Amino acid sequence: MKKIIFLSLSALVIFLLQSCGPGTQDFQKSLTNNYNLNKSSSANIIISPKEGYINEEEIIPTKVVGVNVYENYIIAQRLVLENEKLNGNISNNKIAKKNSYDFWIIDSEKKQILKKLSYSQFLIKCDSLKIPRSINLVDIYTY
């Protein structure tokens, strides 16, 4: 009887330990000059320095959907999120604005971020930084 209880508790502990921590679809991918693409859930996909960050000014916040690297630049497309309204009240839940994207460029050497660019602003910045307009933003799951 003691063996059955021990085996049952052991199985329970193993199950609980496996259900904690990163999911099987979570990942961290290296980009350039100590930056990573981090996915910790389907709703939390960011680009941040490998050594961590102190405030949100140092990252591209969730939800990054496309990325690429050109020389020392990290180029990203982000799905714009907004606070969800429930019964007229704003909640902490974030939902995607339908077909609303913005574009971000990180100069990984200077650690400078151009943020929340419209597509036309993004193209102008690419031209001024000598980033080819033909660069493709790759889906984060295939990058």
CSV table of N, CA and C in Angstrom, one decimal:
chain,number,residue,atom,x,y,z
A,1,MET,N,0.8,-1.2,0.0
A,1,MET,CA,0.0,0.0,0.0
A,1,MET,C,0.9,1.3,0.0
A,2,LYS,N,2.0,1.2,0.8
A,2,LYS,CA,2.9,2.4,0.8
A,2,LYS,C,3.5,2.6,-0.5
A,3,LYS,N,3.8,1.6,-1.3
A,3,LYS,CA,4.4,1.7,-2.6
A,3,LYS,C,3.4,2.4,-3.6
A,4,ILE,N,2.2,2.1,-3.5
A,4,ILE,CA,1.1,2.7,-4.3
A,4,ILE,C,1.0,4.2,-4.0
A,5,ILE,N,1.0,4.5,-2.8
A,5,ILE,CA,0.9,5.9,-2.4
A,5,ILE,C,2.1,6.7,-2.8
A,6,PHE,N,3.3,6.1,-2.6
A,6,PHE,CA,4.6,6.7,-3.0
A,6,PHE,C,4.6,6.9,-4.5
A,7,LEU,N,4.2,5.9,-5.3
A,7,LEU,CA,4.2,6.0,-6.7
A,7,LEU,C,3.2,7.1,-7.2
A,8,SER,N,2.1,7.1,-6.6
A,8,SER,CA,1.0,8.1,-7.0
A,8,SER,C,1.5,9.5,-6.7
A,9,LEU,N,2.1,9.7,-5.5
A,9,LEU,CA,2.6,11.0,-5.2
A,9,LEU,C,3.8,11.4,-6.1
A,10,SER,N,4.6,10.5,-6.4
A,10,SER,CA,5.8,10.7,-7.3
A,10,SER,C,5.3,11.1,-8.7
A,11,ALA,N,4.3,10.4,-9.2
A,11,ALA,CA,3.7,10.8,-10.5
A,11,ALA,C,3.1,12.2,-10.5
A,12,LEU,N,2.4,12.5,-9.4
A,12,LEU,CA,1.8,13.8,-9.2
A,12,LEU,C,2.9,14.9,-9.2
A,13,VAL,N,4.0,14.7,-8.5
A,13,VAL,CA,5.0,15.7,-8.4
A,13,VAL,C,5.7,15.9,-9.8
A,14,ILE,N,5.9,14.8,-10.5
A,14,ILE,CA,6.5,14.9,-11.8
A,14,ILE,C,5.6,15.6,-12.8
A,15,PHE,N,4.3,15.4,-12.7
A,15,PHE,CA,3.3,16.1,-13.6
A,15,PHE,C,3.3,17.6,-13.3
A,16,LEU,N,3.3,17.9,-12.0
A,16,LEU,CA,3.3,19.3,-11.6
A,16,LEU,C,4.6,20.0,-12.0
A,17,LEU,N,5.7,19.4,-11.9
A,17,LEU,CA,7.0,20.0,-12.3
A,17,LEU,C,7.0,20.2,-13.8
A,18,GLN,N,6.5,19.3,-14.6
A,18,GLN,CA,6.5,19.4,-16.1
A,18,GLN,C,5.5,20.5,-16.5
A,19,SER,N,4.5,20.8,-15.8
A,19,SER,CA,3.5,21.8,-16.2
A,19,SER,C,4.0,23.2,-15.9
A,20,CYS,N,5.0,23.3,-15.1
A,20,CYS,CA,5.6,24.6,-14.7
A,20,CYS,C,6.7,25.0,-15.7
A,21,GLY,N,7.0,26.3,-15.8
A,21,GLY,CA,8.1,26.7,-16.7
A,21,GLY,C,7.6,26.9,-18.1
A,22,PRO,N,8.6,27.1,-19.0
A,22,PRO,CA,8.3,27.4,-20.4
A,22,PRO,C,7.5,26.3,-21.1
A,23,GLY,N,6.7,26.7,-22.0
A,23,GLY,CA,5.9,25.7,-22.8
A,23,GLY,C,6.8,25.2,-23.9
A,24,THR,N,6.2,24.2,-24.6
A,24,THR,CA,7.0,23.5,-25.6
A,24,THR,C,7.1,24.5,-26.8
A,25,GLN,N,6.3,25.4,-27.0
A,25,GLN,CA,6.3,26.4,-28.1
A,25,GLN,C,7.1,27.6,-27.8
A,26,ASP,N,7.6,27.8,-26.5
A,26,ASP,CA,8.3,29.0,-26.2
A,26,ASP,C,9.7,28.9,-26.7
A,27,PHE,N,10.4,30.0,-27.0
A,27,PHE,CA,11.7,30.0,-27.5
A,27,PHE,C,12.4,31.3,-27.2
A,28,GLN,N,13.7,31.3,-27.4
A,28,GLN,CA,14.6,32.5,-27.4
A,28,GLN,C,15.5,32.3,-28.6
A,29,LYS,N,15.6,33.3,-29.5
A,29,LYS,CA,16.4,33.2,-30.7
A,29,LYS,C,17.4,34.4,-30.6
A,30,SER,N,18.6,34.2,-30.9
A,30,SER,CA,19.6,35.2,-31.0
A,30,SER,C,19.5,36.1,-32.2
A,31,LEU,N,19.6,37.4,-32.1
A,31,LEU,CA,19.5,38.3,-33.3
A,31,LEU,C,20.9,38.8,-33.6
A,32,THR,N,21.2,40.0,-33.1
A,32,THR,CA,22.6,40.5,-33.4
A,32,THR,C,23.0,41.4,-32.2
A,33,ASN,N,24.3,41.5,-32.0
A,33,ASN,CA,24.8,42.4,-30.9
A,33,ASN,C,24.1,42.3,-29.6
A,34,ASN,N,24.0,41.1,-29.1
A,34,ASN,CA,23.4,40.8,-27.8
A,34,ASN,C,21.9,41.1,-27.6
A,35,TYR,N,21.1,40.9,-28.7
A,35,TYR,CA,19.7,41.1,-28.6
A,35,TYR,C,19.1,39.7,-28.9
A,36,ASN,N,17.9,39.4,-28.3
A,36,ASN,CA,17.2,38.2,-28.5
A,36,ASN,C,15.7,38.5,-28.9
A,37,LEU,N,15.2,37.5,-29.6
A,37,LEU,CA,13.7,37.5,-29.8
A,37,LEU,C,13.3,36.4,-28.8
A,38,ASN,N,12.3,36.9,-27.9
A,38,ASN,CA,11.9,36.0,-26.8
A,38,ASN,C,10.4,35.8,-26.9
A,39,LYS,N,10.0,34.5,-26.9
A,39,LYS,CA,8.6,34.2,-26.9
A,39,LYS,C,8.3,33.3,-25.6
A,40,SER,N,7.6,33.9,-24.7
A,40,SER,CA,7.3,33.2,-23.4
A,40,SER,C,5.8,32.8,-23.3
A,41,SER,N,5.0,33.2,-24.3
A,41,SER,CA,3.6,32.8,-24.4
A,41,SER,C,3.1,33.3,-25.8
A,42,SER,N,1.9,32.9,-26.2
A,42,SER,CA,1.4,33.3,-27.5
A,42,SER,C,1.1,34.8,-27.5
A,43,ALA,N,1.0,35.4,-26.3
A,43,ALA,CA,0.7,36.8,-26.2
A,43,ALA,C,1.9,37.6,-25.8
A,44,ASN,N,3.0,37.0,-25.5
A,44,ASN,CA,4.2,37.8,-25.0
A,44,ASN,C,5.4,37.4,-25.9
A,45,ILE,N,5.6,38.2,-26.9
A,45,ILE,CA,6.7,38.0,-27.9
A,45,ILE,C,7.4,39.4,-28.0
A,46,ILE,N,8.6,39.5,-27.5
A,46,ILE,CA,9.4,40.7,-27.4
A,46,ILE,C,10.8,40.6,-28.0
A,47,ILE,N,11.4,41.7,-28.2
A,47,ILE,CA,12.9,41.7,-28.5
A,47,ILE,C,13.5,42.5,-27.4
A,48,SER,N,14.5,42.0,-26.8
A,48,SER,CA,15.2,42.6,-25.7
A,48,SER,C,16.7,42.3,-25.7
A,49,PRO,N,17.5,43.1,-25.0
A,49,PRO,CA,18.9,42.8,-24.8
A,49,PRO,C,19.1,41.5,-24.1
A,50,LYS,N,20.1,40.7,-24.4
A,50,LYS,CA,20.3,39.4,-23.8
A,50,LYS,C,20.6,39.5,-22.3
A,51,GLU,N,21.3,40.6,-21.9
A,51,GLU,CA,21.6,40.8,-20.5
A,51,GLU,C,20.4,41.3,-19.7
A,52,GLY,N,19.3,41.4,-20.3
A,52,GLY,CA,18.1,41.9,-19.6
A,52,GLY,C,17.9,43.4,-19.8
A,53,TYR,N,16.8,43.9,-19.2
A,53,TYR,CA,16.5,45.3,-19.4
A,53,TYR,C,16.0,45.9,-18.1
A,54,ILE,N,16.1,47.2,-18.0
A,54,ILE,CA,15.7,47.9,-16.8
A,54,ILE,C,14.3,48.5,-17.0
A,55,ASN,N,14.0,49.0,-18.2
A,55,ASN,CA,12.7,49.6,-18.5
A,55,ASN,C,12.3,49.3,-19.9
A,56,GLU,N,11.1,49.6,-20.2
A,56,GLU,CA,10.5,49.3,-21.5
A,56,GLU,C,11.1,50.1,-22.7
A,57,GLU,N,11.9,51.1,-22.4
A,57,GLU,CA,12.5,51.9,-23.4
A,57,GLU,C,13.6,51.1,-24.1
A,58,GLU,N,14.0,50.0,-23.6
A,58,GLU,CA,15.1,49.2,-24.1
A,58,GLU,C,14.6,48.0,-25.0
A,59,ILE,N,13.3,47.8,-25.1
A,59,ILE,CA,12.8,46.7,-25.8
A,59,ILE,C,11.8,47.0,-26.8
A,60,ILE,N,11.5,46.0,-27.7
A,60,ILE,CA,10.3,46.1,-28.5
A,60,ILE,C,9.3,45.3,-27.8
A,61,PRO,N,8.2,45.9,-27.3
A,61,PRO,CA,7.3,45.1,-26.5
A,61,PRO,C,6.4,44.2,-27.3
A,62,THR,N,5.6,43.4,-26.6
A,62,THR,CA,4.7,42.5,-27.3
A,62,THR,C,3.7,43.2,-28.2
A,63,LYS,N,3.5,42.7,-29.2
A,63,LYS,CA,3.6,41.4,-29.8
A,63,LYS,C,4.3,41.5,-31.2
A,64,VAL,N,5.6,41.1,-31.1
A,64,VAL,CA,6.4,41.1,-32.4
A,64,VAL,C,5.9,39.9,-33.2
A,65,VAL,N,5.7,40.2,-34.5
A,65,VAL,CA,5.2,39.2,-35.4
A,65,VAL,C,6.2,38.9,-36.6
A,66,GLY,N,7.0,39.9,-36.9
A,66,GLY,CA,8.0,39.8,-38.0
A,66,GLY,C,9.3,40.4,-37.6
A,67,VAL,N,10.4,39.8,-38.1
A,67,VAL,CA,11.7,40.3,-37.7
A,67,VAL,C,12.8,40.0,-38.8
A,68,ASN,N,13.8,40.8,-38.8
A,68,ASN,CA,15.0,40.5,-39.6
A,68,ASN,C,16.1,41.4,-39.1
A,69,VAL,N,17.3,41.0,-39.6
A,69,VAL,CA,18.5,41.8,-39.2
A,69,VAL,C,19.2,42.2,-40.5
A,70,TYR,N,19.7,43.5,-40.5
A,70,TYR,CA,20.5,44.0,-41.6
A,70,TYR,C,21.7,44.7,-40.9
A,71,GLU,N,22.9,44.2,-41.1
A,71,GLU,CA,24.1,44.7,-40.5
A,71,GLU,C,23.8,44.8,-39.0
A,72,ASN,N,23.9,46.0,-38.4
A,72,ASN,CA,23.7,46.2,-37.0
A,72,ASN,C,22.3,46.6,-36.6
A,73,TYR,N,21.4,46.5,-37.6
A,73,TYR,CA,20.0,46.9,-37.4
A,73,TYR,C,19.1,45.7,-37.2
A,74,ILE,N,18.2,45.8,-36.3
A,74,ILE,CA,17.1,44.8,-36.1
A,74,ILE,C,15.8,45.5,-36.5
A,75,ILE,N,15.1,44.9,-37.4
A,75,ILE,CA,13.9,45.5,-38.0
A,75,ILE,C,12.8,44.6,-37.5
A,76,ALA,N,11.7,45.2,-37.0
A,76,ALA,CA,10.6,44.4,-36.5
A,76,ALA,C,9.2,45.0,-36.9
A,77,GLN,N,8.3,44.1,-37.0
A,77,GLN,CA,6.9,44.4,-37.2
A,77,GLN,C,6.1,44.0,-36.0
A,78,ARG,N,5.3,44.8,-35.5
A,78,ARG,CA,4.6,44.5,-34.2
A,78,ARG,C,3.1,44.7,-34.4
A,79,LEU,N,2.3,43.7,-33.9
A,79,LEU,CA,0.9,43.8,-33.9
A,79,LEU,C,0.5,44.7,-32.8
A,80,VAL,N,-0.2,45.8,-33.1
A,80,VAL,CA,-0.6,46.8,-32.1
A,80,VAL,C,-1.7,46.2,-31.2
A,81,LEU,N,-1.5,46.3,-29.9
A,81,LEU,CA,-2.5,45.8,-28.9
A,81,LEU,C,-3.1,47.0,-28.2
A,82,GLU,N,-4.3,46.8,-27.7
A,82,GLU,CA,-5.0,47.8,-26.9
A,82,GLU,C,-5.7,47.2,-25.8
A,83,ASN,N,-6.0,48.0,-24.7
A,83,ASN,CA,-6.7,47.4,-23.6
A,83,ASN,C,-8.1,47.0,-24.0
A,84,GLU,N,-8.5,45.8,-23.5
A,84,GLU,CA,-9.8,45.3,-23.8
A,84,GLU,C,-10.8,46.0,-22.9
A,85,LYS,N,-12.0,46.3,-23.5
A,85,LYS,CA,-13.1,47.0,-22.7
A,85,LYS,C,-14.1,45.9,-22.4
A,86,LEU,N,-14.4,45.7,-21.2
A,86,LEU,CA,-15.4,44.8,-20.7
A,86,LEU,C,-16.5,45.6,-20.0
A,87,ASN,N,-17.7,45.5,-20.5
A,87,ASN,CA,-18.9,46.2,-19.9
A,87,ASN,C,-18.6,47.7,-19.7
A,88,GLY,N,-17.9,48.3,-20.6
A,88,GLY,CA,-17.6,49.7,-20.5
A,88,GLY,C,-16.4,50.0,-19.7
A,89,ASN,N,-15.8,49.1,-19.0
A,89,ASN,CA,-14.6,49.3,-18.2
A,89,ASN,C,-13.4,48.7,-18.9
A,90,ILE,N,-12.3,49.4,-18.8
A,90,ILE,CA,-11.0,49.0,-19.4
A,90,ILE,C,-10.4,48.0,-18.5
A,91,SER,N,-10.0,46.8,-19.0
A,91,SER,CA,-9.3,45.8,-18.2
A,91,SER,C,-7.9,45.8,-18.6
A,92,ASN,N,-7.1,44.9,-17.9
A,92,ASN,CA,-5.7,44.8,-18.1
A,92,ASN,C,-5.4,43.9,-19.3
A,93,ASN,N,-6.4,43.2,-19.8
A,93,ASN,CA,-6.2,42.3,-20.9
A,93,ASN,C,-6.0,43.1,-22.2
A,94,LYS,N,-5.0,42.6,-23.0
A,94,LYS,CA,-4.7,43.3,-24.2
A,94,LYS,C,-5.3,42.5,-25.4
A,95,ILE,N,-5.8,43.2,-26.3
A,95,ILE,CA,-6.4,42.5,-27.5
A,95,ILE,C,-5.8,43.2,-28.7
A,96,ALA,N,-5.7,42.5,-29.8
A,96,ALA,CA,-5.1,43.0,-31.1
A,96,ALA,C,-6.1,44.0,-31.7
A,97,LYS,N,-5.5,45.1,-32.2
A,97,LYS,CA,-6.3,46.0,-33.1
A,97,LYS,C,-6.3,45.3,-34.4
A,98,LYS,N,-7.5,45.2,-35.0
A,98,LYS,CA,-7.6,44.4,-36.3
A,98,LYS,C,-6.7,45.0,-37.3
A,99,ASN,N,-5.8,44.2,-37.9
A,99,ASN,CA,-4.9,44.6,-39.0
A,99,ASN,C,-4.2,45.9,-38.7
A,100,SER,N,-3.7,46.1,-37.5
A,100,SER,CA,-3.0,47.3,-37.1
A,100,SER,C,-1.6,46.9,-36.7
A,101,TYR,N,-0.6,47.4,-37.5
A,101,TYR,CA,0.8,47.1,-37.2
A,101,TYR,C,1.6,48.3,-37.1
A,102,ASP,N,2.7,48.3,-36.4
A,102,ASP,CA,3.7,49.3,-36.4
A,102,ASP,C,5.1,48.7,-36.6
A,103,PHE,N,6.0,49.5,-36.9
A,103,PHE,CA,7.4,49.0,-37.3
A,103,PHE,C,8.4,49.7,-36.3
A,104,TRP,N,9.4,48.9,-36.0
A,104,TRP,CA,10.5,49.3,-35.1
A,104,TRP,C,11.8,49.0,-35.7
A,105,ILE,N,12.8,49.9,-35.4
A,105,ILE,CA,14.2,49.7,-35.9
A,105,ILE,C,15.1,49.9,-34.7
A,106,ILE,N,15.9,48.9,-34.4
A,106,ILE,CA,16.9,49.0,-33.3
A,106,ILE,C,18.3,49.1,-34.0
A,107,ASP,N,19.0,50.1,-33.6
A,107,ASP,CA,20.5,50.2,-33.9
A,107,ASP,C,21.2,49.5,-32.7
A,108,SER,N,21.5,48.2,-33.0
A,108,SER,CA,22.1,47.4,-31.9
A,108,SER,C,23.4,47.8,-31.4
A,109,GLU,N,24.2,48.6,-32.2
A,109,GLU,CA,25.5,49.1,-31.7
A,109,GLU,C,25.3,50.3,-30.8
A,110,LYS,N,24.4,51.2,-31.2
A,110,LYS,CA,24.2,52.4,-30.4
A,110,LYS,C,23.1,52.3,-29.4
A,111,LYS,N,22.4,51.1,-29.4
A,111,LYS,CA,21.3,50.8,-28.5
A,111,LYS,C,20.2,51.9,-28.6
A,112,GLN,N,19.9,52.3,-29.8
A,112,GLN,CA,18.8,53.3,-30.0
A,112,GLN,C,17.7,52.6,-30.7
A,113,ILE,N,16.4,53.0,-30.4
A,113,ILE,CA,15.3,52.4,-30.9
A,113,ILE,C,14.4,53.4,-31.6
A,114,LEU,N,14.0,53.2,-32.8
A,114,LEU,CA,13.0,54.0,-33.5
A,114,LEU,C,11.7,53.2,-33.3
A,115,LYS,N,10.7,53.8,-32.8
A,115,LYS,CA,9.5,53.0,-32.4
A,115,LYS,C,8.2,53.5,-33.0
A,116,LYS,N,7.3,52.6,-33.1
A,116,LYS,CA,5.9,52.9,-33.5
A,116,LYS,C,5.8,53.7,-34.8
A,117,LEU,N,6.6,53.2,-35.7
A,117,LEU,CA,6.6,53.9,-37.1
A,117,LEU,C,5.5,53.3,-37.9
A,118,SER,N,4.8,54.2,-38.6
A,118,SER,CA,3.9,53.7,-39.7
A,118,SER,C,4.7,53.1,-40.8
A,119,TYR,N,4.0,52.5,-41.7
A,119,TYR,CA,4.7,51.8,-42.8
A,119,TYR,C,5.5,52.9,-43.6
A,120,SER,N,4.8,54.0,-43.9
A,120,SER,CA,5.5,55.0,-44.7
A,120,SER,C,6.7,55.6,-44.0
A,121,GLN,N,6.6,55.9,-42.7
A,121,GLN,CA,7.7,56.3,-41.9
A,121,GLN,C,8.8,55.3,-41.8
A,122,PHE,N,8.4,54.1,-41.7
A,122,PHE,CA,9.4,53.0,-41.7
A,122,PHE,C,10.2,53.0,-43.0
A,123,LEU,N,9.6,53.1,-44.2
A,123,LEU,CA,10.3,53.1,-45.4
A,123,LEU,C,11.2,54.3,-45.5
A,124,ILE,N,10.8,55.5,-45.1
A,124,ILE,CA,11.7,56.7,-45.1
A,124,ILE,C,12.9,56.4,-44.2
A,125,LYS,N,12.7,55.9,-43.0
A,125,LYS,CA,13.8,55.6,-42.1
A,125,LYS,C,14.8,54.5,-42.7
A,126,CYS,N,14.2,53.5,-43.3
A,126,CYS,CA,15.1,52.5,-44.0
A,126,CYS,C,15.9,53.2,-45.1
A,127,ASP,N,15.4,54.1,-45.8
A,127,ASP,CA,16.1,54.8,-46.8
A,127,ASP,C,17.3,55.7,-46.2
A,128,SER,N,16.9,56.4,-45.1
A,128,SER,CA,18.0,57.2,-44.5
A,128,SER,C,19.0,56.4,-43.8
A,129,LEU,N,18.7,55.2,-43.4
A,129,LEU,CA,19.7,54.3,-42.7
A,129,LEU,C,20.4,53.4,-43.7
A,130,LYS,N,20.1,53.5,-44.9
A,130,LYS,CA,20.6,52.6,-46.0
A,130,LYS,C,20.3,51.2,-45.8
A,131,ILE,N,19.1,50.9,-45.2
A,131,ILE,CA,18.6,49.6,-45.1
A,131,ILE,C,17.7,49.3,-46.4
A,132,PRO,N,18.0,48.2,-47.1
A,132,PRO,CA,17.3,48.0,-48.4
A,132,PRO,C,15.8,47.9,-48.2
A,133,ARG,N,15.0,48.5,-49.0
A,133,ARG,CA,13.5,48.4,-48.9
A,133,ARG,C,13.1,46.9,-49.2
A,134,SER,N,13.9,46.2,-49.9
A,134,SER,CA,13.6,44.8,-50.2
A,134,SER,C,13.8,43.8,-49.1
A,135,ILE,N,14.2,44.3,-47.9
A,135,ILE,CA,14.4,43.3,-46.8
A,135,ILE,C,13.0,42.8,-46.4
A,136,ASN,N,13.0,41.5,-46.2
A,136,ASN,CA,11.7,40.9,-45.8
A,136,ASN,C,11.7,40.7,-44.3
A,137,LEU,N,10.5,41.0,-43.7
A,137,LEU,CA,10.3,40.7,-42.3
A,137,LEU,C,9.8,39.3,-42.2
A,138,VAL,N,10.6,38.5,-41.6
A,138,VAL,CA,10.3,37.0,-41.5
A,138,VAL,C,9.4,36.8,-40.3
A,139,ASP,N,8.4,35.9,-40.5
A,139,ASP,CA,7.6,35.5,-39.4
A,139,ASP,C,8.4,34.9,-38.2
A,140,ILE,N,8.1,35.3,-37.0
A,140,ILE,CA,9.0,34.9,-35.9
A,140,ILE,C,9.1,33.4,-35.7
A,141,TYR,N,8.1,32.7,-36.1
A,141,TYR,CA,8.2,31.2,-36.0
A,141,TYR,C,9.1,30.5,-37.0
A,142,THR,N,9.4,31.2,-38.1
A,142,THR,CA,10.3,30.7,-39.1
A,142,THR,C,11.7,31.3,-39.1
A,143,TYR,N,11.9,32.4,-38.3
A,143,TYR,CA,13.1,33.1,-38.3
A,143,TYR,C,14.3,32.2,-37.8
